[in-house]
Every structure is written in structure tokens, then in C-alpha cells.
CSV table of C-alpha atoms and ligand atoms in Angstrom, one decimal:
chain,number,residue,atom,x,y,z
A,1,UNK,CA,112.8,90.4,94.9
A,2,UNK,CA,115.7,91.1,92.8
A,3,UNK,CA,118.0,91.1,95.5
A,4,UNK,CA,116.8,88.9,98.1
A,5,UNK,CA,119.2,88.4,101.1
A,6,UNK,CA,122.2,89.4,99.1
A,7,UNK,CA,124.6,91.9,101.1
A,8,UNK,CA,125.5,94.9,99.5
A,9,UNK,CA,127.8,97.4,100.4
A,10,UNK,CA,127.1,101.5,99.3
A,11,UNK,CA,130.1,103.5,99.5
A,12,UNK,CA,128.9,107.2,99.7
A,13,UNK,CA,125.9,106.1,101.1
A,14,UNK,CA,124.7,108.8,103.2
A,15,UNK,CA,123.7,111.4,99.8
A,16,UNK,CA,122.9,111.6,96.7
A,17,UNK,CA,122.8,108.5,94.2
A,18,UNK,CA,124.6,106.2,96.8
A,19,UNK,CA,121.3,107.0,99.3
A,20,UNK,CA,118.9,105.9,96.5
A,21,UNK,CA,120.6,102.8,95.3
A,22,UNK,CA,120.8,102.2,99.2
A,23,UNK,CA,117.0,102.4,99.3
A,24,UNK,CA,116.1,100.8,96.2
A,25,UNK,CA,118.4,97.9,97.3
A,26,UNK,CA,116.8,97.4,100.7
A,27,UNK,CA,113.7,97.5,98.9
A,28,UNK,CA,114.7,94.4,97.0
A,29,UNK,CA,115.3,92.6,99.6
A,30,UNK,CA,119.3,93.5,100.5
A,31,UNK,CA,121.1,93.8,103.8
A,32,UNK,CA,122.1,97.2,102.7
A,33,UNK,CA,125.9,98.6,104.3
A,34,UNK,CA,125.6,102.4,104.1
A,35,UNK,CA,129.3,103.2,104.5
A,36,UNK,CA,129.9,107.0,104.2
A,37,UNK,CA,132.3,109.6,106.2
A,38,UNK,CA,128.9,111.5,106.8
A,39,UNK,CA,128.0,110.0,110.2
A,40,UNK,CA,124.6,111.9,110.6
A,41,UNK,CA,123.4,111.7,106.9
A,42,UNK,CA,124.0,108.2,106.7
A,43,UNK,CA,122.2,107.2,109.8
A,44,UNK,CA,118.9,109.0,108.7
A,45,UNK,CA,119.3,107.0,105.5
A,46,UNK,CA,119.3,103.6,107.4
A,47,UNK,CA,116.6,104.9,109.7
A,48,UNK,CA,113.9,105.9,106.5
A,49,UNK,CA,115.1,102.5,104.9
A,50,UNK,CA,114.2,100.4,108.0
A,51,UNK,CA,111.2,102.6,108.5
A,52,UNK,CA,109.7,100.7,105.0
A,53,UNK,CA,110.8,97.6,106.3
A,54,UNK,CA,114.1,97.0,104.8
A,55,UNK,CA,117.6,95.8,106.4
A,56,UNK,CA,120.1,98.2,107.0
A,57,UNK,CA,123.1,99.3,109.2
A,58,UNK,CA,125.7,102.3,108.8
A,59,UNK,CA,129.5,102.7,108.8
A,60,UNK,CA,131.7,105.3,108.7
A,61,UNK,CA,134.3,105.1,105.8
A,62,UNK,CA,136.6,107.3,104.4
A,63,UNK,CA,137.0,105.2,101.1
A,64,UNK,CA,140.8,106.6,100.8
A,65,UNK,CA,141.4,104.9,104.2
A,66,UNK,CA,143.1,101.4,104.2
A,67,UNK,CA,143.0,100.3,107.3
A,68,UNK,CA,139.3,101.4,107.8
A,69,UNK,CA,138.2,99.2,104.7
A,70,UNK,CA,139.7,96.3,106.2
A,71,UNK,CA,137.8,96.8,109.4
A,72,UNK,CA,134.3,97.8,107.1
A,73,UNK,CA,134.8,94.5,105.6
A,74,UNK,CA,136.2,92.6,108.7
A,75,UNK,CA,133.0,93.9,110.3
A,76,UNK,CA,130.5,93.2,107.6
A,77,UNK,CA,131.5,89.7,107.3
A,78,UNK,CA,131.0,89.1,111.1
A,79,UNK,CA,127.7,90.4,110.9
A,80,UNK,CA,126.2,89.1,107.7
A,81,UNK,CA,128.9,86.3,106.4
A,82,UNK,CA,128.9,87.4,103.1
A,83,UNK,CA,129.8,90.4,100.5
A,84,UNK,CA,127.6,89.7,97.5
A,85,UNK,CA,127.9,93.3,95.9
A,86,UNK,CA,129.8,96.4,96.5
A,87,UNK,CA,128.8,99.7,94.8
A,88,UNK,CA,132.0,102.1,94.4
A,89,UNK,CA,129.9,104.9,94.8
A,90,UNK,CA,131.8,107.8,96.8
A,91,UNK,CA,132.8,110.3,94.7
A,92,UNK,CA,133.7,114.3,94.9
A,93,UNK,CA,133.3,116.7,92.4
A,94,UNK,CA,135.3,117.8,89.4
A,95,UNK,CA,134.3,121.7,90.7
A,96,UNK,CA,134.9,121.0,94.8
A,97,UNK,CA,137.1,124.1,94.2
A,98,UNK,CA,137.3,127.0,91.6
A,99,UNK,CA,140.6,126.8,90.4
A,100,UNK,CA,140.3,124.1,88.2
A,101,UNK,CA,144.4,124.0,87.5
A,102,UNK,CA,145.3,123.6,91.1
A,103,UNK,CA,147.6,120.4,91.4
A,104,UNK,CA,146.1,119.8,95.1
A,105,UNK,CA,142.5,119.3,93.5
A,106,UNK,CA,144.3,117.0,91.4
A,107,UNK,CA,145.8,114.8,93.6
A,108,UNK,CA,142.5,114.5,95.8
A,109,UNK,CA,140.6,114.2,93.0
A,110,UNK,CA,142.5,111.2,92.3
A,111,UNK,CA,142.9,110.0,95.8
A,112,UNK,CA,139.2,110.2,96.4
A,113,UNK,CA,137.9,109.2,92.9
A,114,UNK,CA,140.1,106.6,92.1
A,115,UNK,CA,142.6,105.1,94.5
A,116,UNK,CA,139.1,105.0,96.7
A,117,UNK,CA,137.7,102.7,94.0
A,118,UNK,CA,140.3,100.4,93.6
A,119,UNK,CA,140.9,100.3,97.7
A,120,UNK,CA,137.5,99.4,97.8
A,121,UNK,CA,137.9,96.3,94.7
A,122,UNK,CA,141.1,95.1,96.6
A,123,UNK,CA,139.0,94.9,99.9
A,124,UNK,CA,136.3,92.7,99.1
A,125,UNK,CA,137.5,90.9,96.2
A,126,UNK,CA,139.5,88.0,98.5
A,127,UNK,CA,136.3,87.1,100.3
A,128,UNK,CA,134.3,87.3,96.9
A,129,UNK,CA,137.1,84.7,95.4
A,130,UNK,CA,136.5,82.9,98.4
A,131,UNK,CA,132.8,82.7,97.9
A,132,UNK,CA,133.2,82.1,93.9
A,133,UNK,CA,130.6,84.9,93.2
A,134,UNK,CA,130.1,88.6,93.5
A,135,UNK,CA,128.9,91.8,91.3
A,136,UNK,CA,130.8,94.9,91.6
A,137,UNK,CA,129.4,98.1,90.6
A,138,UNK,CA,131.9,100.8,89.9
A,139,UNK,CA,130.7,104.6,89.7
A,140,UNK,CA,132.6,106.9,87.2
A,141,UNK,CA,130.7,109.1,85.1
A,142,UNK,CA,130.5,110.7,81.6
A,143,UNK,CA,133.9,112.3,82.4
A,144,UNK,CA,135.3,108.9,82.6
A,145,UNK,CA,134.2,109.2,78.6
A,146,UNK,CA,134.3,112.7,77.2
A,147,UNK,CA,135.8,115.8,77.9
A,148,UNK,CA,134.5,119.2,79.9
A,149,UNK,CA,134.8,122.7,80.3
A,150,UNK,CA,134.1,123.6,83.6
A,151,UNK,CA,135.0,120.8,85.4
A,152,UNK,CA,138.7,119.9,86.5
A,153,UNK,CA,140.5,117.3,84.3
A,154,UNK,CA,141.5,115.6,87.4
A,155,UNK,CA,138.1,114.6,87.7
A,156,UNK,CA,138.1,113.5,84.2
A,157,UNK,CA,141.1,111.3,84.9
A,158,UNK,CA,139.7,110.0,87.8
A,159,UNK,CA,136.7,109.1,86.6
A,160,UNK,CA,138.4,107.4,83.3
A,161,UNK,CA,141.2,105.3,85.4
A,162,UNK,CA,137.4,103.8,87.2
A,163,UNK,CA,135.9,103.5,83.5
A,164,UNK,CA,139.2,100.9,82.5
A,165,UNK,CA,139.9,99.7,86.0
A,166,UNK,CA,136.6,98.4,86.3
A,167,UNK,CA,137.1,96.5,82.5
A,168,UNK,CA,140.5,95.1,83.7
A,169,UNK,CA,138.8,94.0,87.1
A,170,UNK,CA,136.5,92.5,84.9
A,171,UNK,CA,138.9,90.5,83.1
A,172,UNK,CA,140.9,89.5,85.9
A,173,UNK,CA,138.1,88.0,88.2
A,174,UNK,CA,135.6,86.7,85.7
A,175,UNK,CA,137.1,83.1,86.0
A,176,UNK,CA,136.3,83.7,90.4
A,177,UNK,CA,132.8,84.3,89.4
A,178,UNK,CA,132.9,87.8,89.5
A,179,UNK,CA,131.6,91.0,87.6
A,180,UNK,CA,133.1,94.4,87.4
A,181,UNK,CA,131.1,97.3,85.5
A,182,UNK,CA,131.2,101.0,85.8
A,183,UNK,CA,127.7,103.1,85.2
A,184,UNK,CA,128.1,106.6,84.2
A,185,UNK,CA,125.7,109.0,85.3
A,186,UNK,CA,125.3,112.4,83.3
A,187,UNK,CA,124.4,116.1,84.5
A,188,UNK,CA,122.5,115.0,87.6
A,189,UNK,CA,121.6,116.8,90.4
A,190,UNK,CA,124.9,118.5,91.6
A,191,UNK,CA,127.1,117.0,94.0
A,192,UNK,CA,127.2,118.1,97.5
A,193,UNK,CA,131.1,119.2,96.7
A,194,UNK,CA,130.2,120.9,93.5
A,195,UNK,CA,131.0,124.5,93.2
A,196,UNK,CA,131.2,125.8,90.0
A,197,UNK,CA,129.1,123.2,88.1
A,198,UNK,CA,126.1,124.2,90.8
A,199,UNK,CA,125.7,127.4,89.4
A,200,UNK,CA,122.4,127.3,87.6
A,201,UNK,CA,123.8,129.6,84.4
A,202,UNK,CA,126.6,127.3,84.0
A,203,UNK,CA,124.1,124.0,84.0
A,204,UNK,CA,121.8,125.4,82.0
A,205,UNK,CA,125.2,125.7,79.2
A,206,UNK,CA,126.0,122.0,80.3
A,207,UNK,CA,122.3,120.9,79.4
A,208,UNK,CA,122.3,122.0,75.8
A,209,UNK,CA,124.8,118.9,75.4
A,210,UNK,CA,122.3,116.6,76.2
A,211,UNK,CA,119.5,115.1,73.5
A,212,UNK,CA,116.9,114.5,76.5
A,213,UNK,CA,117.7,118.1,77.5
A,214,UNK,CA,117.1,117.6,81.3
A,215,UNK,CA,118.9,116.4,83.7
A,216,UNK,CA,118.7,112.6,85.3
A,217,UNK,CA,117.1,111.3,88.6
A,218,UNK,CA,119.0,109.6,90.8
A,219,UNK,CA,116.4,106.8,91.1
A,220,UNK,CA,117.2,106.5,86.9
A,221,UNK,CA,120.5,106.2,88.3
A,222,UNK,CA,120.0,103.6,91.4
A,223,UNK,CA,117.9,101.3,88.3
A,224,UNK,CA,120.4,100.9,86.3
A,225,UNK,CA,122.8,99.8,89.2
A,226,UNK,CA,120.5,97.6,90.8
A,227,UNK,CA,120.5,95.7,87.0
A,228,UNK,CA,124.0,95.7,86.9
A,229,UNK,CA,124.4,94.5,90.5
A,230,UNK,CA,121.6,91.5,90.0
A,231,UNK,CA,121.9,88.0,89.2
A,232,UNK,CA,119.9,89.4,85.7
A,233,UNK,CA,123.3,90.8,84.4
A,234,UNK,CA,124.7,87.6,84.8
A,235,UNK,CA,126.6,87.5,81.4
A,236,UNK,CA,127.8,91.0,81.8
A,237,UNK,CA,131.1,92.2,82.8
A,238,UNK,CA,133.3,94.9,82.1
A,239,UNK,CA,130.7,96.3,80.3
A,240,UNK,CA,130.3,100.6,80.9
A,241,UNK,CA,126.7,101.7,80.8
A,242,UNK,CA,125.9,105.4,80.3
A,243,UNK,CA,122.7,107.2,82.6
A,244,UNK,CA,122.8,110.4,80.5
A,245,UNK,CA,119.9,111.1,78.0
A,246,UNK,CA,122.1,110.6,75.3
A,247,UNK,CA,125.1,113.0,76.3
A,248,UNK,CA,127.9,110.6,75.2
A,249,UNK,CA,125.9,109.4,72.0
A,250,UNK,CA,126.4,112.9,70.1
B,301,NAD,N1,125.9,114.6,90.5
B,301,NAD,C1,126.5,114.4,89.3
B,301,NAD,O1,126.3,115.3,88.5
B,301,NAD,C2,127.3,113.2,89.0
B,301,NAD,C3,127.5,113.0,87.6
B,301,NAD,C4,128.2,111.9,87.2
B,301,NAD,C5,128.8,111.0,88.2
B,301,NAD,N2,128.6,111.3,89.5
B,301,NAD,C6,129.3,110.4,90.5
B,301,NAD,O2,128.3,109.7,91.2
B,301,NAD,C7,128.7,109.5,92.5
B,301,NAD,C8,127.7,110.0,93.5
B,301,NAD,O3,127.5,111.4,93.3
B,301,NAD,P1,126.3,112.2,94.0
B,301,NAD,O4,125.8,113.2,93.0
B,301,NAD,O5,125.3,111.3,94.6
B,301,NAD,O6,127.2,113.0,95.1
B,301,NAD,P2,126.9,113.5,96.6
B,301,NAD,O7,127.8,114.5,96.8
B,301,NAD,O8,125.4,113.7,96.8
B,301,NAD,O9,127.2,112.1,97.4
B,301,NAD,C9,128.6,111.7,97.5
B,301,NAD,C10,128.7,111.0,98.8
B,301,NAD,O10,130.0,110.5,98.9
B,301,NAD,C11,130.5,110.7,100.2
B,301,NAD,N3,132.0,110.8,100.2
B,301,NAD,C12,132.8,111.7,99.6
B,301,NAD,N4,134.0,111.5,99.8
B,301,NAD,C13,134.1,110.3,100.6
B,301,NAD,C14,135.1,109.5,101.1
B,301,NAD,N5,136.4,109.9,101.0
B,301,NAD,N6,134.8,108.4,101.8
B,301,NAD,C15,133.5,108.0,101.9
B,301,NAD,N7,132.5,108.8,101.4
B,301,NAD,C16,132.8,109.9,100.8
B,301,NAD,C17,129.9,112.0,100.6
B,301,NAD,O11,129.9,112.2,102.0
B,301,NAD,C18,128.5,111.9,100.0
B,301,NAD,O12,127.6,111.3,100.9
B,301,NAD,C19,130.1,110.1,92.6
B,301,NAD,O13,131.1,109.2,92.4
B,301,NAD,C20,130.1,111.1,91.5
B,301,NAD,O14,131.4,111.4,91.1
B,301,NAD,C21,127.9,112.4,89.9
């Protein structure tokens, strides 16, 4: 097993990508933390995971909340001893709201997005020094790397300050034994928080950038994170790997 009896944290883990990376991590062989504000979504994703026989528990997190990581992590340790990865996964979307000039999408955007990601790098990295090893896998997305319509540059600049924190993590930490990459998923299934970009018309426009001209799985997604997260990416960091049939190679 690629993974065996490393312990893994999932922010976002009750939805989406963060649910399959959950499961495909518990399925190779990781004590998976499903920490996620959705208290009823994440619990049936820790139920179907232990229901295949893997290890999971849940906790609630709001990644924008400071004190609450410390006790996620304070609570982790206790439990399992270790943080081996932790997937900065939690995200919302660039179209949560319509007005995409509105300066409070902006600033939640950025609270959510970002300051979530490096909250959650801050919190685990002093136990991962202490430990001289750990893989950090940092969600952003092809808005980290291009530009949109439809989608609200807040998200963009979200998204972009994960793309170079993640490389200056990288950089910083190497010499403690750990990595820091970002992935960056493409036009994927839309977010539970997407608005505009749900519309099927306005998808259907956003495809016709992409080579592959369909949109990803999340389990295409959860693979390349479970590589990055591995002991086989061992001589990778700061690296930024694109999930998005070819979107950002045009
Ligand atoms: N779906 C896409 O098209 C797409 C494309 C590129 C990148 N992404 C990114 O991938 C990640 C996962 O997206 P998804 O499509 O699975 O979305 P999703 O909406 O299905 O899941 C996101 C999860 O994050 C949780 N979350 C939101 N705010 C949170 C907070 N403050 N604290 C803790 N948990 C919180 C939600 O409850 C939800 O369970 C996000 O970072 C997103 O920006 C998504």
C-alpha cells in the first residue's frame, strides 16, 4: 500500500475532491482525518470509508479558524502521534456569488482560499520539523495559473497566492524533510458554492478551452494527490502539477 499507516489530514473532506482523496487514501492504507465544517457530510464519508475497511475519524474545522486548527492538530497528535501529510483541500468558489466585483467576495475569497491554506501549513509544520518528515499537498487550481471570465478574480488571487506559497513552503522546509506542492484541478464537477460557473450554458463555453474537451473526475484528481503525497514523489517539491486535460498547455 502506498500509504500504509501514514496519517493524513483532508481539509474539506466531507465533498467533493477532498471526499475522494479521503477514500482513496484510506484505501492505501492511511489513518484518514476528514476535517470539514460539514458535520453530517463528513461523517457519512468516514462511515462509507470504514465500511471498506479503512481507518477514519472526522473533525469539524473551519480552516479560517486559528484556534480550532490548533485543537485539530492538538487532537490528531493525541490520537495517532503523528501528521505525515496534510491536504489543503477546502476551498470555495470563484462564483459563490454573482457579483463577481463585490469586495466582500473578495476578502472571503481570500480568507477561505488562502489565509485557510497557509493556517493550515503553520499548523502542522512544527510537529512535521519535529518529526524530520512530512508531504504537504496544497489545492489551488488553474486559476492559480491563468485567467477567467466568469469567475471572480479574487478567486484567481486566491488560488495564485497557494500556487507560490506552496513553492516558498517548499523552499523553506526542504532542509526539515519536508515537501510542499500544489495540484491544480481544471473544470471539474462544480463546487458545492458555485453559482454562476454551475450553469450548464456557461460550462459548456468553459469546456471549449480545454484539449480533452470534458471535464475531470475527482478520482483523476484524488491520483494525482495521492502521488504527490507518497513517499514515490520523494524528490519533488514545490513542484505545481496541472489535473486539466490540457487547459493550461494552450
Ligand atoms: N470543482 C472545481 O471545478 C474546482 C476546480 C479547481 C479547483 N478546485 C478546488 O478544489 C478544492 C475542492 O473543490 P471541490 O470541487 O471538491 O468543492 P466542494 O464544494 O465539493 O468541496 C469543498 C469542501 O470544502 C469545505 N469547506 C468550505 N469552506 C470551508 C472552511 N472554511 N473550512 C473547512 N471546510 C470548508 C466544504 O464544506 C466542502 O465540503 C477547492 O479548493 C477548490 O477551490 C475546484
Amino acid at each position: 500500500m502506498r500509504l500504509q499507516n501514514k496519517v493524513s489530514i483532508v481539509t474539506g473532506g466531507a465533498s467533493g475532491m477532498g471526499a475522494a482523496e479521503s477514500a482513496l487514501f484510506a484505501s492505501e492504507g492511511s489513518n484518514v482525518v476528514v476535517a470539514d465544517m460539514k458535520i453530517e457530510d463528513g461523517m457519512e464519508v468516514v462511515d462509507e470509508i470504514k465500511s471498506t475497511g479503512g481507518n477514519a475519524i472526522f473533525m469539524e474545522l473551519d480552516v479560517t479558524d486559528e484556534e480550532r486548527w490548533e485543537v485539530v492538530v492538538a487532537d490528531v497528535l493525541k490520537q495517532f502521534g503523528t501528521i505525515d501529510i496534510l491536504v489543503n483541500n477546502a476551498g470555495i468558489s470563484g462564483s459563490y456569488q454573482p457579483d463577481i466585483m463585490s469586495l466582500e467576495a473578495y476578502d472571503r475569497l481570500m480568507n477561505v482560499n488562502s489565509r485557510g491554506v497557509f493556517l493550515g501549513m503553520r499548523s502542522v509544520l512544527p510537529t512535521m520539523c519535529e518529526s524530520g518528515s512530512g508531504s504537504i499537498v496544497n489545492i489551488s487550481s488553474i486559476s492559480g495559473i491563468v485567467g477567467q471570465s466568469y469567475v471572480h478574480m479574487g478567486y484567481n488571487a486566491s488560488k495564485g497566492a497557494v500556487r507560490i506559497m506552496t513553492k516558498s513552503a517548499a523552499v523553506q522546509y526542504a532542509e526539515k524533510g519536508i515537501r510542499v506542492n500544489s495540484v491544480h484541478p481544471g473544470i471539474m464537477p462544480p463546487m458545492v458554492s458555485s453559482v454562476g460557473t454551475a450553469d450548464p450554458e456557461t460550462r459548456k463555453i468553459m469546456l471549449e478551452d480545454v484539449p480533452m474537451n470534458r471535464v475531470g473526475l475527482v478520482g483523476e484528481v484524488a491520483n494525482a494527490v495521492l502521488f504527490l503525497a507518497s513517499d514515490e514523489a520523494s524528490y519533488i517539491t514545490g513542484a505545481e502539477l496541472p489535473v486539466d486535460g490540457g487547459l493550461t498547455a494552450r
